[in-house]
Amino acid sequence: AMLLLAGLRWQNGLFSRIPKPGSAAGALAVPSAVLLAVTNGTIYDSLLAVSEVLLAGCASYFFARTLNAFQCGVENLRQADLFSFVITLSIAVLALVPFSFFQISLGRILAGTAILLSARLAQEAGGAVAGIIGGLTAGIFGGQAFLMGSYGFGGLLAGVFGRLGRFPCAAVFLLINIFALL
């Protein structure tokens, strides 16, 4: 799929006009269809393949939107761009949650950073949305369900205190998570 995608994006003709999410989904659809045909896949296998293709297209959309937003400058970020950034970070959190060193997870560190950044830039709304998404990804896939509530509530309160500066924003988020852990 990656080789097909690279070949599609490398061509300067018709394929370069295909939007990035479409080309990512198409590049994954071709090997998935071939694999289903060769292995005589079931309906369940077909539904999984369609889900993978849709997820690849959606993830590519958020990646492209995040890159375009940051190329325009952080000061020009809109709230929708910030949410695209949070979703992009959530995908990275999903990949990094299983990796931990001395019980410290790289994914949870990245989720906390995204929550604090969103709380500072978009106040309550950004902190709450980032907290809910970060809590779901780190909590469900990391096996620690309490993170779903503590990240969501901590993100909301970090957004409320975000107007007061970096220290109060980070302190309230830390306190909420300590209380949830206890």
Short mmCIF file of N, CA and C in Angstrom, two decimals:
data_model
loop_
_atom_site.label_atom_id
_atom_site.label_comp_id
_atom_site.label_asym_id
_atom_site.label_seq_id
_atom_site.Cartn_x
_atom_site.Cartn_y
_atom_site.Cartn_z
N ALA A 1 0.83 -1.20 0.00
CA ALA A 1 0.00 0.00 0.00
C ALA A 1 0.87 1.26 0.00
N MET A 2 1.96 1.22 0.78
CA MET A 2 2.85 2.39 0.84
C MET A 2 3.55 2.62 -0.50
N LEU A 3 3.99 1.54 -1.14
CA LEU A 3 4.63 1.69 -2.45
C LEU A 3 3.65 2.22 -3.49
N LEU A 4 2.43 1.72 -3.45
CA LEU A 4 1.41 2.20 -4.37
C LEU A 4 1.10 3.67 -4.12
N LEU A 5 0.99 4.06 -2.87
CA LEU A 5 0.73 5.45 -2.53
C LEU A 5 1.88 6.35 -2.99
N ALA A 6 3.11 5.92 -2.75
CA ALA A 6 4.26 6.71 -3.18
C ALA A 6 4.28 6.85 -4.70
N GLY A 7 3.95 5.77 -5.41
CA GLY A 7 3.89 5.84 -6.86
C GLY A 7 2.80 6.76 -7.36
N LEU A 8 1.64 6.73 -6.70
CA LEU A 8 0.54 7.61 -7.10
C LEU A 8 0.90 9.08 -6.87
N ARG A 9 1.51 9.39 -5.73
CA ARG A 9 1.85 10.78 -5.42
C ARG A 9 3.04 11.26 -6.24
N TRP A 10 3.88 10.35 -6.71
CA TRP A 10 5.07 10.72 -7.47
C TRP A 10 4.70 11.14 -8.89
N GLN A 11 3.67 10.54 -9.45
CA GLN A 11 3.25 10.87 -10.81
C GLN A 11 2.74 12.31 -10.87
N ASN A 12 3.07 13.01 -11.94
CA ASN A 12 2.64 14.40 -12.08
C ASN A 12 1.37 14.54 -12.92
N GLY A 13 0.79 13.46 -13.32
CA GLY A 13 -0.38 13.51 -14.19
C GLY A 13 -1.68 13.50 -13.41
N LEU A 14 -2.56 12.62 -13.81
CA LEU A 14 -3.91 12.53 -13.25
C LEU A 14 -3.90 12.26 -11.75
N PHE A 15 -3.01 11.41 -11.28
CA PHE A 15 -3.04 10.99 -9.88
C PHE A 15 -2.62 12.09 -8.92
N SER A 16 -1.89 13.09 -9.36
CA SER A 16 -1.47 14.15 -8.46
C SER A 16 -2.64 15.06 -8.08
N ARG A 17 -3.74 15.00 -8.85
CA ARG A 17 -4.92 15.82 -8.53
C ARG A 17 -5.87 15.14 -7.57
N ILE A 18 -5.62 13.87 -7.26
CA ILE A 18 -6.46 13.17 -6.30
C ILE A 18 -6.12 13.70 -4.91
N PRO A 19 -7.14 14.04 -4.11
CA PRO A 19 -6.85 14.52 -2.75
C PRO A 19 -6.10 13.46 -1.95
N LYS A 20 -5.30 13.90 -1.01
CA LYS A 20 -4.48 12.98 -0.21
C LYS A 20 -5.31 11.91 0.50
N PRO A 21 -6.45 12.24 1.10
CA PRO A 21 -7.23 11.16 1.72
C PRO A 21 -7.71 10.12 0.71
N GLY A 22 -8.09 10.57 -0.47
CA GLY A 22 -8.54 9.64 -1.50
C GLY A 22 -7.43 8.73 -1.99
N SER A 23 -6.25 9.30 -2.16
CA SER A 23 -5.13 8.47 -2.62
C SER A 23 -4.67 7.50 -1.53
N ALA A 24 -4.73 7.91 -0.26
CA ALA A 24 -4.37 7.00 0.82
C ALA A 24 -5.36 5.85 0.92
N ALA A 25 -6.65 6.18 0.82
CA ALA A 25 -7.67 5.13 0.88
C ALA A 25 -7.57 4.21 -0.34
N GLY A 26 -7.34 4.78 -1.51
CA GLY A 26 -7.22 3.97 -2.72
C GLY A 26 -6.00 3.08 -2.70
N ALA A 27 -4.91 3.59 -2.17
CA ALA A 27 -3.68 2.80 -2.10
C ALA A 27 -3.84 1.62 -1.15
N LEU A 28 -4.66 1.75 -0.14
CA LEU A 28 -4.90 0.63 0.77
C LEU A 28 -5.99 -0.29 0.23
N ALA A 29 -6.90 0.26 -0.56
CA ALA A 29 -8.00 -0.55 -1.09
C ALA A 29 -7.51 -1.59 -2.09
N VAL A 30 -6.51 -1.24 -2.90
CA VAL A 30 -6.03 -2.17 -3.93
C VAL A 30 -5.43 -3.44 -3.31
N PRO A 31 -4.45 -3.36 -2.40
CA PRO A 31 -3.94 -4.60 -1.81
C PRO A 31 -4.98 -5.34 -0.96
N SER A 32 -5.88 -4.60 -0.33
CA SER A 32 -6.93 -5.26 0.45
C SER A 32 -7.85 -6.07 -0.45
N ALA A 33 -8.22 -5.50 -1.60
CA ALA A 33 -9.08 -6.22 -2.54
C ALA A 33 -8.37 -7.45 -3.10
N VAL A 34 -7.10 -7.31 -3.41
CA VAL A 34 -6.34 -8.44 -3.93
C VAL A 34 -6.24 -9.53 -2.87
N LEU A 35 -5.97 -9.14 -1.64
CA LEU A 35 -5.86 -10.11 -0.56
C LEU A 35 -7.20 -10.83 -0.32
N LEU A 36 -8.29 -10.09 -0.39
CA LEU A 36 -9.60 -10.72 -0.23
C LEU A 36 -9.89 -11.70 -1.36
N ALA A 37 -9.51 -11.34 -2.58
CA ALA A 37 -9.75 -12.22 -3.73
C ALA A 37 -8.90 -13.49 -3.65
N VAL A 38 -7.66 -13.34 -3.24
CA VAL A 38 -6.75 -14.50 -3.19
C VAL A 38 -7.13 -15.45 -2.06
N THR A 39 -7.52 -14.91 -0.92
CA THR A 39 -7.81 -15.76 0.24
C THR A 39 -9.28 -16.14 0.36
N ASN A 40 -10.09 -15.78 -0.62
CA ASN A 40 -11.54 -16.04 -0.56
C ASN A 40 -12.12 -15.53 0.75
N GLY A 41 -11.92 -14.23 0.99
CA GLY A 41 -12.34 -13.61 2.24
C GLY A 41 -13.84 -13.68 2.46
N THR A 42 -14.21 -13.72 3.73
CA THR A 42 -15.61 -13.76 4.12
C THR A 42 -16.20 -12.36 4.12
N ILE A 43 -17.48 -12.26 4.42
CA ILE A 43 -18.12 -10.94 4.52
C ILE A 43 -17.49 -10.15 5.66
N TYR A 44 -17.18 -10.84 6.75
CA TYR A 44 -16.52 -10.19 7.88
C TYR A 44 -15.17 -9.61 7.46
N ASP A 45 -14.39 -10.38 6.71
CA ASP A 45 -13.09 -9.89 6.22
C ASP A 45 -13.29 -8.68 5.31
N SER A 46 -14.33 -8.72 4.49
CA SER A 46 -14.62 -7.60 3.60
C SER A 46 -14.99 -6.35 4.39
N LEU A 47 -15.78 -6.50 5.45
CA LEU A 47 -16.15 -5.36 6.28
C LEU A 47 -14.92 -4.79 7.00
N LEU A 48 -14.03 -5.66 7.45
CA LEU A 48 -12.79 -5.17 8.06
C LEU A 48 -11.94 -4.40 7.06
N ALA A 49 -11.87 -4.90 5.84
CA ALA A 49 -11.08 -4.21 4.80
C ALA A 49 -11.68 -2.84 4.49
N VAL A 50 -12.99 -2.78 4.37
CA VAL A 50 -13.66 -1.49 4.11
C VAL A 50 -13.41 -0.54 5.27
N SER A 51 -13.47 -1.04 6.51
CA SER A 51 -13.20 -0.20 7.68
C SER A 51 -11.77 0.33 7.66
N GLU A 52 -10.82 -0.51 7.31
CA GLU A 52 -9.42 -0.07 7.22
C GLU A 52 -9.25 1.02 6.18
N VAL A 53 -9.90 0.84 5.03
CA VAL A 53 -9.80 1.83 3.96
C VAL A 53 -10.40 3.16 4.39
N LEU A 54 -11.56 3.12 5.04
CA LEU A 54 -12.20 4.35 5.53
C LEU A 54 -11.35 5.02 6.60
N LEU A 55 -10.79 4.23 7.52
CA LEU A 55 -9.93 4.80 8.55
C LEU A 55 -8.67 5.43 7.96
N ALA A 56 -8.11 4.80 6.94
CA ALA A 56 -6.93 5.37 6.29
C ALA A 56 -7.26 6.70 5.63
N GLY A 57 -8.40 6.78 4.97
CA GLY A 57 -8.81 8.03 4.34
C GLY A 57 -9.08 9.12 5.35
N CYS A 58 -9.78 8.78 6.44
CA CYS A 58 -10.07 9.77 7.47
C CYS A 58 -8.81 10.24 8.19
N ALA A 59 -7.94 9.31 8.54
CA ALA A 59 -6.69 9.68 9.20
C ALA A 59 -5.85 10.56 8.30
N SER A 60 -5.80 10.23 7.02
CA SER A 60 -5.04 11.05 6.07
C SER A 60 -5.61 12.45 5.98
N TYR A 61 -6.93 12.58 6.05
CA TYR A 61 -7.56 13.91 6.02
C TYR A 61 -7.09 14.74 7.20
N PHE A 62 -7.12 14.14 8.40
CA PHE A 62 -6.71 14.89 9.58
C PHE A 62 -5.21 15.20 9.56
N PHE A 63 -4.38 14.27 9.06
CA PHE A 63 -2.95 14.55 8.94
C PHE A 63 -2.72 15.73 8.00
N ALA A 64 -3.37 15.70 6.83
CA ALA A 64 -3.18 16.76 5.84
C ALA A 64 -3.67 18.10 6.37
N ARG A 65 -4.82 18.10 7.04
CA ARG A 65 -5.36 19.35 7.58
C ARG A 65 -4.45 19.91 8.67
N THR A 66 -3.89 19.04 9.50
CA THR A 66 -2.97 19.49 10.54
C THR A 66 -1.71 20.08 9.94
N LEU A 67 -1.15 19.41 8.93
CA LEU A 67 0.06 19.95 8.29
C LEU A 67 -0.21 21.29 7.62
N ASN A 68 -1.33 21.40 6.93
CA ASN A 68 -1.67 22.68 6.28
C ASN A 68 -1.89 23.78 7.30
N ALA A 69 -2.50 23.45 8.43
CA ALA A 69 -2.75 24.46 9.46
C ALA A 69 -1.45 24.99 10.04
N PHE A 70 -0.49 24.10 10.29
CA PHE A 70 0.76 24.56 10.88
C PHE A 70 1.67 25.24 9.85
N GLN A 71 1.47 24.96 8.58
CA GLN A 71 2.22 25.69 7.55
C GLN A 71 1.74 27.12 7.45
N CYS A 72 0.47 27.37 7.79
CA CYS A 72 -0.07 28.73 7.78
C CYS A 72 0.33 29.52 9.02
N GLY A 73 0.84 28.83 10.03
CA GLY A 73 1.28 29.50 11.25
C GLY A 73 0.36 29.22 12.42
N VAL A 74 0.95 29.07 13.59
CA VAL A 74 0.19 28.75 14.80
C VAL A 74 -0.77 29.87 15.14
N GLU A 75 -0.40 31.11 14.87
CA GLU A 75 -1.27 32.24 15.21
C GLU A 75 -2.52 32.28 14.35
N ASN A 76 -2.55 31.57 13.25
CA ASN A 76 -3.72 31.55 12.36
C ASN A 76 -4.59 30.30 12.55
N LEU A 77 -4.31 29.53 13.59
CA LEU A 77 -5.07 28.30 13.82
C LEU A 77 -6.52 28.63 14.17
N ARG A 78 -7.43 27.91 13.54
CA ARG A 78 -8.84 27.98 13.89
C ARG A 78 -9.14 26.81 14.82
N GLN A 79 -10.32 26.85 15.44
CA GLN A 79 -10.66 25.79 16.38
C GLN A 79 -10.75 24.44 15.67
N ALA A 80 -11.28 24.40 14.45
CA ALA A 80 -11.36 23.14 13.70
C ALA A 80 -9.96 22.60 13.40
N ASP A 81 -9.00 23.49 13.14
CA ASP A 81 -7.62 23.04 12.91
C ASP A 81 -7.03 22.45 14.18
N LEU A 82 -7.37 23.04 15.31
CA LEU A 82 -6.87 22.53 16.58
C LEU A 82 -7.44 21.15 16.86
N PHE A 83 -8.71 20.93 16.54
CA PHE A 83 -9.30 19.61 16.75
C PHE A 83 -8.68 18.58 15.80
N SER A 84 -8.35 19.00 14.59
CA SER A 84 -7.65 18.09 13.67
C SER A 84 -6.28 17.71 14.24
N PHE A 85 -5.63 18.68 14.85
CA PHE A 85 -4.34 18.43 15.48
C PHE A 85 -4.49 17.44 16.63
N VAL A 86 -5.55 17.59 17.43
CA VAL A 86 -5.78 16.69 18.56
C VAL A 86 -6.06 15.28 18.07
N ILE A 87 -6.83 15.15 17.00
CA ILE A 87 -7.11 13.82 16.45
C ILE A 87 -5.83 13.19 15.90
N THR A 88 -5.00 13.99 15.24
CA THR A 88 -3.72 13.49 14.75
C THR A 88 -2.84 13.01 15.90
N LEU A 89 -2.80 13.78 16.97
CA LEU A 89 -2.03 13.35 18.14
C LEU A 89 -2.63 12.11 18.78
N SER A 90 -3.96 11.99 18.75
CA SER A 90 -4.60 10.80 19.31
C SER A 90 -4.21 9.54 18.56
N ILE A 91 -4.06 9.67 17.26
CA ILE A 91 -3.62 8.52 16.48
C ILE A 91 -2.20 8.14 16.88
N ALA A 92 -1.36 9.15 17.13
CA ALA A 92 0.00 8.87 17.60
C ALA A 92 -0.03 8.27 19.00
N VAL A 93 -0.96 8.73 19.85
CA VAL A 93 -1.09 8.17 21.20
C VAL A 93 -1.45 6.70 21.13
N LEU A 94 -2.37 6.36 20.22
CA LEU A 94 -2.75 4.95 20.05
C LEU A 94 -1.54 4.08 19.76
N ALA A 95 -0.64 4.60 18.96
CA ALA A 95 0.54 3.83 18.59
C ALA A 95 1.56 3.76 19.72
N LEU A 96 1.61 4.79 20.56
CA LEU A 96 2.66 4.87 21.58
C LEU A 96 2.24 4.41 22.97
N VAL A 97 0.94 4.23 23.25
CA VAL A 97 0.50 3.84 24.59
C VAL A 97 1.14 2.52 25.05
N PRO A 98 1.26 1.51 24.21
CA PRO A 98 1.84 0.25 24.70
C PRO A 98 3.32 0.35 25.09
N PHE A 99 4.03 1.35 24.62
CA PHE A 99 5.45 1.47 24.91
C PHE A 99 5.64 2.26 26.21
N SER A 100 6.23 1.61 27.19
CA SER A 100 6.47 2.30 28.45
C SER A 100 7.83 1.92 28.99
N PHE A 101 8.40 2.85 29.75
CA PHE A 101 9.68 2.66 30.40
C PHE A 101 9.47 2.95 31.88
N PHE A 102 9.67 1.93 32.73
CA PHE A 102 9.47 2.08 34.17
C PHE A 102 8.06 2.61 34.48
N GLN A 103 7.05 2.04 33.86
CA GLN A 103 5.64 2.39 34.03
C GLN A 103 5.28 3.79 33.54
N ILE A 104 6.15 4.42 32.76
CA ILE A 104 5.86 5.73 32.17
C ILE A 104 5.61 5.52 30.69
N SER A 105 4.39 5.80 30.26
CA SER A 105 3.99 5.55 28.88
C SER A 105 4.24 6.77 28.01
N LEU A 106 4.87 6.55 26.88
CA LEU A 106 5.10 7.65 25.94
C LEU A 106 3.77 8.19 25.39
N GLY A 107 2.81 7.31 25.19
CA GLY A 107 1.51 7.74 24.69
C GLY A 107 0.77 8.63 25.67
N ARG A 108 0.82 8.29 26.96
CA ARG A 108 0.15 9.12 27.97
C ARG A 108 0.86 10.46 28.12
N ILE A 109 2.17 10.50 27.96
CA ILE A 109 2.88 11.77 28.00
C ILE A 109 2.45 12.65 26.83
N LEU A 110 2.36 12.04 25.65
CA LEU A 110 1.93 12.78 24.47
C LEU A 110 0.49 13.26 24.62
N ALA A 111 -0.39 12.42 25.19
CA ALA A 111 -1.79 12.82 25.40
C ALA A 111 -1.87 13.99 26.37
N GLY A 112 -1.13 13.94 27.46
CA GLY A 112 -1.13 15.05 28.42
C GLY A 112 -0.62 16.33 27.81
N THR A 113 0.41 16.24 27.00
CA THR A 113 0.95 17.42 26.33
C THR A 113 -0.08 18.02 25.38
N ALA A 114 -0.77 17.17 24.63
CA ALA A 114 -1.80 17.66 23.71
C ALA A 114 -2.95 18.32 24.46
N ILE A 115 -3.31 17.76 25.60
CA ILE A 115 -4.40 18.34 26.40
C ILE A 115 -4.00 19.71 26.92
N LEU A 116 -2.80 19.82 27.46
CA LEU A 116 -2.35 21.11 27.98
C LEU A 116 -2.20 22.15 26.88
N LEU A 117 -1.68 21.75 25.73
CA LEU A 117 -1.55 22.67 24.61
C LEU A 117 -2.92 23.14 24.13
N SER A 118 -3.87 22.22 24.04
CA SER A 118 -5.22 22.59 23.61
C SER A 118 -5.90 23.48 24.64
N ALA A 119 -5.68 23.21 25.90
CA ALA A 119 -6.28 24.03 26.95
C ALA A 119 -5.74 25.45 26.92
N ARG A 120 -4.46 25.60 26.63
CA ARG A 120 -3.87 26.95 26.55
C ARG A 120 -4.34 27.71 25.31
N LEU A 121 -4.47 26.99 24.18
CA LEU A 121 -4.82 27.67 22.93
C LEU A 121 -6.32 27.89 22.75
N ALA A 122 -7.14 26.94 23.19
CA ALA A 122 -8.58 27.04 22.94
C ALA A 122 -9.40 27.00 24.23
N GLN A 123 -8.81 27.29 25.35
CA GLN A 123 -9.45 27.36 26.66
C GLN A 123 -10.30 26.12 26.97
N GLU A 124 -11.50 26.33 27.52
CA GLU A 124 -12.32 25.22 28.03
C GLU A 124 -12.67 24.22 26.94
N ALA A 125 -13.12 24.72 25.79
CA ALA A 125 -13.55 23.81 24.72
C ALA A 125 -12.40 22.94 24.23
N GLY A 126 -11.26 23.56 23.99
CA GLY A 126 -10.11 22.80 23.51
C GLY A 126 -9.60 21.81 24.53
N GLY A 127 -9.54 22.24 25.81
CA GLY A 127 -9.07 21.34 26.86
C GLY A 127 -10.01 20.17 27.07
N ALA A 128 -11.32 20.44 27.03
CA ALA A 128 -12.29 19.37 27.24
C ALA A 128 -12.28 18.36 26.09
N VAL A 129 -12.27 18.86 24.86
CA VAL A 129 -12.26 17.95 23.71
C VAL A 129 -10.98 17.14 23.68
N ALA A 130 -9.84 17.80 23.88
CA ALA A 130 -8.57 17.08 23.89
C ALA A 130 -8.52 16.09 25.05
N GLY A 131 -9.07 16.47 26.21
CA GLY A 131 -9.09 15.58 27.36
C GLY A 131 -9.94 14.35 27.12
N ILE A 132 -11.10 14.54 26.50
CA ILE A 132 -11.98 13.40 26.22
C ILE A 132 -11.32 12.47 25.22
N ILE A 133 -10.80 13.03 24.14
CA ILE A 133 -10.17 12.18 23.12
C ILE A 133 -8.91 11.51 23.67
N GLY A 134 -8.08 12.28 24.36
CA GLY A 134 -6.86 11.71 24.94
C GLY A 134 -7.17 10.67 26.00
N GLY A 135 -8.20 10.92 26.82
CA GLY A 135 -8.59 9.96 27.84
C GLY A 135 -9.12 8.67 27.24
N LEU A 136 -9.91 8.80 26.17
CA LEU A 136 -10.42 7.59 25.52
C LEU A 136 -9.30 6.77 24.92
N THR A 137 -8.40 7.43 24.20
CA THR A 137 -7.34 6.66 23.54
C THR A 137 -6.36 6.08 24.55
N ALA A 138 -5.93 6.86 25.52
CA ALA A 138 -4.97 6.36 26.50
C ALA A 138 -5.63 5.42 27.51
N GLY A 139 -6.88 5.68 27.85
CA GLY A 139 -7.56 4.86 28.85
C GLY A 139 -8.01 3.52 28.34
N ILE A 140 -8.72 3.51 27.24
CA ILE A 140 -9.24 2.25 26.71
C ILE A 140 -8.11 1.37 26.21
N PHE A 141 -7.24 1.93 25.39
CA PHE A 141 -6.21 1.11 24.77
C PHE A 141 -5.01 0.89 25.69
N GLY A 142 -4.90 1.68 26.74
CA GLY A 142 -3.82 1.48 27.70
C GLY A 142 -4.23 0.66 28.90
N GLY A 143 -5.53 0.33 28.98
CA GLY A 143 -6.00 -0.50 30.08
C GLY A 143 -6.20 0.23 31.38
N GLN A 144 -6.26 1.55 31.37
CA GLN A 144 -6.47 2.32 32.59
C GLN A 144 -7.69 3.21 32.39
N ALA A 145 -8.86 2.68 32.73
CA ALA A 145 -10.12 3.34 32.44
C ALA A 145 -10.29 4.66 33.19
N PHE A 146 -9.64 4.83 34.35
CA PHE A 146 -9.81 6.08 35.11
C PHE A 146 -9.30 7.29 34.33
N LEU A 147 -8.40 7.06 33.34
CA LEU A 147 -7.88 8.17 32.56
C LEU A 147 -8.96 8.85 31.72
N MET A 148 -10.02 8.11 31.36
CA MET A 148 -11.08 8.70 30.55
C MET A 148 -11.72 9.88 31.28
N GLY A 149 -12.01 9.71 32.54
CA GLY A 149 -12.62 10.79 33.30
C GLY A 149 -11.63 11.85 33.73
N SER A 150 -10.46 11.41 34.18
CA SER A 150 -9.49 12.38 34.71
C SER A 150 -8.91 13.27 33.61
N TYR A 151 -8.67 12.72 32.43
CA TYR A 151 -8.17 13.56 31.34
C TYR A 151 -9.24 14.52 30.85
N GLY A 152 -10.48 14.06 30.75
CA GLY A 152 -11.57 14.93 30.28
C GLY A 152 -11.82 16.08 31.25
N PHE A 153 -12.00 15.74 32.54
CA PHE A 153 -12.25 16.77 33.55
C PHE A 153 -11.02 17.65 33.75
N GLY A 154 -9.84 17.03 33.75
CA GLY A 154 -8.60 17.80 33.89
C GLY A 154 -8.39 18.75 32.72
N GLY A 155 -8.73 18.30 31.51
CA GLY A 155 -8.61 19.18 30.35
C GLY A 155 -9.56 20.36 30.41
N LEU A 156 -10.79 20.11 30.88
CA LEU A 156 -11.76 21.19 31.03
C LEU A 156 -11.27 22.24 32.03
N LEU A 157 -10.82 21.77 33.20
CA LEU A 157 -10.34 22.71 34.22
C LEU A 157 -9.02 23.37 33.82
N ALA A 158 -8.18 22.66 33.09
CA ALA A 158 -6.94 23.27 32.60
C ALA A 158 -7.28 24.40 31.63
N GLY A 159 -8.33 24.21 30.84
CA GLY A 159 -8.77 25.28 29.95
C GLY A 159 -9.30 26.49 30.70
N VAL A 160 -10.02 26.23 31.79
CA VAL A 160 -10.53 27.34 32.61
C VAL A 160 -9.37 28.13 33.21
N PHE A 161 -8.36 27.43 33.71
CA PHE A 161 -7.22 28.10 34.32
C PHE A 161 -6.14 28.47 33.30
N GLY A 162 -6.33 28.10 32.05
CA GLY A 162 -5.35 28.41 31.01
C GLY A 162 -5.17 29.89 30.78
N ARG A 163 -6.19 30.67 31.08
CA ARG A 163 -6.10 32.13 30.90
C ARG A 163 -5.14 32.77 31.90
N LEU A 164 -4.87 32.05 32.99
CA LEU A 164 -4.01 32.58 34.04
C LEU A 164 -2.53 32.32 33.80
N GLY A 165 -2.23 31.49 32.78
CA GLY A 165 -0.83 31.20 32.47
C GLY A 165 -0.56 29.71 32.40
N ARG A 166 0.69 29.40 32.07
CA ARG A 166 1.08 28.01 31.90
C ARG A 166 1.08 27.23 33.20
N PHE A 167 1.60 27.84 34.26
CA PHE A 167 1.72 27.13 35.53
C PHE A 167 0.36 26.73 36.11
N PRO A 168 -0.59 27.66 36.25
CA PRO A 168 -1.90 27.24 36.78
C PRO A 168 -2.59 26.20 35.90
N CYS A 169 -2.44 26.32 34.59
CA CYS A 169 -3.02 25.35 33.66
C CYS A 169 -2.47 23.95 33.91
N ALA A 170 -1.15 23.85 34.00
CA ALA A 170 -0.51 22.54 34.22
C ALA A 170 -0.77 22.03 35.64
N ALA A 171 -0.79 22.93 36.62
CA ALA A 171 -0.97 22.52 38.01
C ALA A 171 -2.35 21.91 38.24
N VAL A 172 -3.38 22.54 37.70
CA VAL A 172 -4.73 22.01 37.91
C VAL A 172 -4.90 20.67 37.18
N PHE A 173 -4.31 20.52 36.01
CA PHE A 173 -4.38 19.26 35.30
C PHE A 173 -3.67 18.17 36.10
N LEU A 174 -2.51 18.47 36.65
CA LEU A 174 -1.76 17.52 37.46
C LEU A 174 -2.53 17.12 38.72
N LEU A 175 -3.14 18.12 39.40
CA LEU A 175 -3.88 17.83 40.63
C LEU A 175 -5.10 16.95 40.36
N ILE A 176 -5.82 17.23 39.29
CA ILE A 176 -6.99 16.41 38.95
C ILE A 176 -6.55 14.97 38.71
N ASN A 177 -5.46 14.77 37.99
CA ASN A 177 -5.00 13.42 37.70
C ASN A 177 -4.45 12.72 38.93
N ILE A 178 -3.85 13.44 39.85
CA ILE A 178 -3.38 12.84 41.11
C ILE A 178 -4.58 12.39 41.93
N PHE A 179 -5.60 13.24 42.03
CA PHE A 179 -6.80 12.87 42.78
C PHE A 179 -7.48 11.66 42.14
N ALA A 180 -7.55 11.61 40.83
CA ALA A 180 -8.17 10.47 40.15
C ALA A 180 -7.37 9.19 40.37
N LEU A 181 -6.07 9.31 40.41
CA LEU A 181 -5.22 8.15 40.65
C LEU A 181 -5.40 7.60 42.06
N LEU A 182 -5.53 8.54 43.02
CA LEU A 182 -5.72 8.12 44.42
C LEU A 182 -7.10 7.53 44.62
#
